[in-house]
Amino acid sequence: MIPFNQLKPLHDLLADEIHEALRRVADSGWYILGPEVREFEQEFAEYHGAARAVSVASGTDAIELGLLAGGVGAGDEVITVAHTAMATVTAIESTGAKPVLADIDLETYTLNPLAAREAITERTRAIVVVHLYGQPADMDGLKVLADEHNLLVIEDCAQAHGAEHKGRKVGTIGDIGAFSFYPTKNMGAYGDGGAVITSSLEYAERLEKLRNYGQTTRYRHHSRGTNSRLDEMQAAVLRVKLRHLDKHNKRRKEIAALYDANLHSVAGPPVLGDRRHVYHLYVIRDRDRDGLMTALQERGIGTLIHYPVPVHLQESHRDLSLPAGSLPETEKAAREILSLPLYIGLGDEEVLRVCAEIEKLRG
Ligand SMILES: *Cc1c(COP(=O)(O)O)cnc(C)c1O
């Protein structure tokens, strides 16, 4: 049996360092907004070459608070995609702004700048671009658009820790980078967590207040905020994970390269010269995706679909009034995509077995 994902092999590799980190925090007597969070924020900012990192409770919060820090709220429109985790859209809606869903480029599965341009109205204030699966979106096209219309650009980097676009780390190209540390992400905590990176000291300062009930100094509140903090345990775990991130991304890339070299009858992700994909997911496309998924399951190979129902076709979002057919590329992706096993601890032999089974079924 080859599962789609498992986290235990990675834990086993890092167990000594993780145990040391958790013990250090437990023994310190300081559990919220303490030295681990401070160190982690500094290290995470440094890794990106960003001026500041502000940690929060989740990736969803990172996007929401990032938008709020950038001044987005009720009455505003925010352009994003329907081909993403629901969290992206949830975060926009939590600010009071309206998500405007634009179609993707089917090759990269990310926001198509031309579709984003068509979605602009006089109310558009921001773009939330998602570097889905670990593939950086077309930031050049989106930056041109954002500059023309004076839009805030938030990068949803929840699946793209360490990915690069023209040599720049994602999260540092727009105004704000939002990260999730949900356990399955390329850099996962042992619970929920998130962070925002920015080169704007003003945004960073607002974020620090927003995550802590608007507090400026102890029990003094100059603005309203919420409770969205990373805890010391997660920060200590993430400091360990950050030290291994590049190595783990390198292994993900090796696995992806093995898939690339041994899959001939299904379409894998494109390798683009100006982008460094970090393969949060290795996604193929097949006309009879459901048939392939079932056949692989019968052969002991786990796969998943990210995501089977685009946001605009979810029951919860009927009020967006985007019927089937509104976003053709998004809908085609949802019908044909399949994510193959990819995790730290997956062996070359197992990858080759997945490829062999797919080639037997499709070749
Ligand atoms: C995981 C994810 C999020 C949300 O992160 P949480 O930490 O689960 O809140 C947002 N966007 C994308 C693309 C994600 O994959």
PDB file of C-alpha atoms and ligand atoms in Angstrom, residues 57-61 63 84-85 87-88 130 132 156 158-159 179-182 185 192-194 280 307, ligand 1:
ATOM      1  CA  ALA A  57      -2.938  31.339  14.146  1.00  0.00           C
ATOM      2  CA  SER A  58      -3.522  29.956  10.630  1.00  0.00           C
ATOM      3  CA  GLY A  59      -3.050  30.498   6.932  1.00  0.00           C
ATOM      4  CA  THR A  60      -6.639  31.653   6.650  1.00  0.00           C
ATOM      5  CA  ASP A  61      -5.948  34.329   9.257  1.00  0.00           C
ATOM      6  CA  ILE A  63      -4.729  36.169   4.357  1.00  0.00           C
ATOM      7  CA  THR A  84      -8.060  26.897  -4.607  1.00  0.00           C
ATOM      8  CA  ALA A  85      -8.643  25.761  -1.047  1.00  0.00           C
ATOM      9  CA  ALA A  87      -9.736  29.068   2.876  1.00  0.00           C
ATOM     10  CA  THR A  88      -8.587  31.656   0.324  1.00  0.00           C
ATOM     11  CA  VAL A 130      -2.502  31.638  -5.059  1.00  0.00           C
ATOM     12  CA  LEU A 132      -1.205  26.564  -6.066  1.00  0.00           C
ATOM     13  CA  ASP A 156      -1.322  33.054  -0.844  1.00  0.00           C
ATOM     14  CA  ALA A 158       0.130  28.282   1.796  1.00  0.00           C
ATOM     15  CA  GLN A 159       1.362  25.651  -0.674  1.00  0.00           C
ATOM     16  CA  PHE A 179       1.683  31.366   4.751  1.00  0.00           C
ATOM     17  CA  SER A 180      -0.021  28.401   6.403  1.00  0.00           C
ATOM     18  CA  PHE A 181       1.778  25.921   8.625  1.00  0.00           C
ATOM     19  CA  TYR A 182      -1.015  23.352   8.612  1.00  0.00           C
ATOM     20  CA  LYS A 185       2.114  21.873   4.047  1.00  0.00           C
ATOM     21  CA  ASP A 192      -2.405  25.112  13.222  1.00  0.00           C
ATOM     22  CA  GLY A 193      -0.255  28.127  12.419  1.00  0.00           C
ATOM     23  CA  GLY A 194       0.377  30.869   9.887  1.00  0.00           C
ATOM     24  CA  HIS A 280       3.494  20.709  -2.487  1.00  0.00           C
ATOM     25  CA  TYR A 307      -9.964  20.315  -5.587  1.00  0.00           C
TER      26      TYR A 307
HETATM   27  C1  LIG B   1      -3.992  25.407   3.500  1.00  0.00           C
HETATM   28  C2  LIG B   1      -4.370  26.551   2.658  1.00  0.00           C
HETATM   29  C3  LIG B   1      -4.898  27.739   3.199  1.00  0.00           C
HETATM   30  C4  LIG B   1      -5.349  27.871   4.618  1.00  0.00           C
HETATM   31  O1  LIG B   1      -4.440  27.582   5.584  1.00  0.00           O
HETATM   32  P1  LIG B   1      -4.970  27.149   7.058  1.00  0.00           P
HETATM   33  O2  LIG B   1      -3.702  27.191   7.848  1.00  0.00           O
HETATM   34  O3  LIG B   1      -5.540  25.781   6.935  1.00  0.00           O
HETATM   35  O4  LIG B   1      -5.933  28.163   7.505  1.00  0.00           O
HETATM   36  C5  LIG B   1      -5.108  28.811   2.351  1.00  0.00           C
HETATM   37  N1  LIG B   1      -4.836  28.735   1.050  1.00  0.00           N
HETATM   38  C6  LIG B   1      -4.357  27.602   0.473  1.00  0.00           C
HETATM   39  C7  LIG B   1      -4.074  27.598  -0.987  1.00  0.00           C
HETATM   40  C8  LIG B   1      -4.126  26.475   1.266  1.00  0.00           C
HETATM   41  O5  LIG B   1      -3.654  25.369   0.680  1.00  0.00           O
END
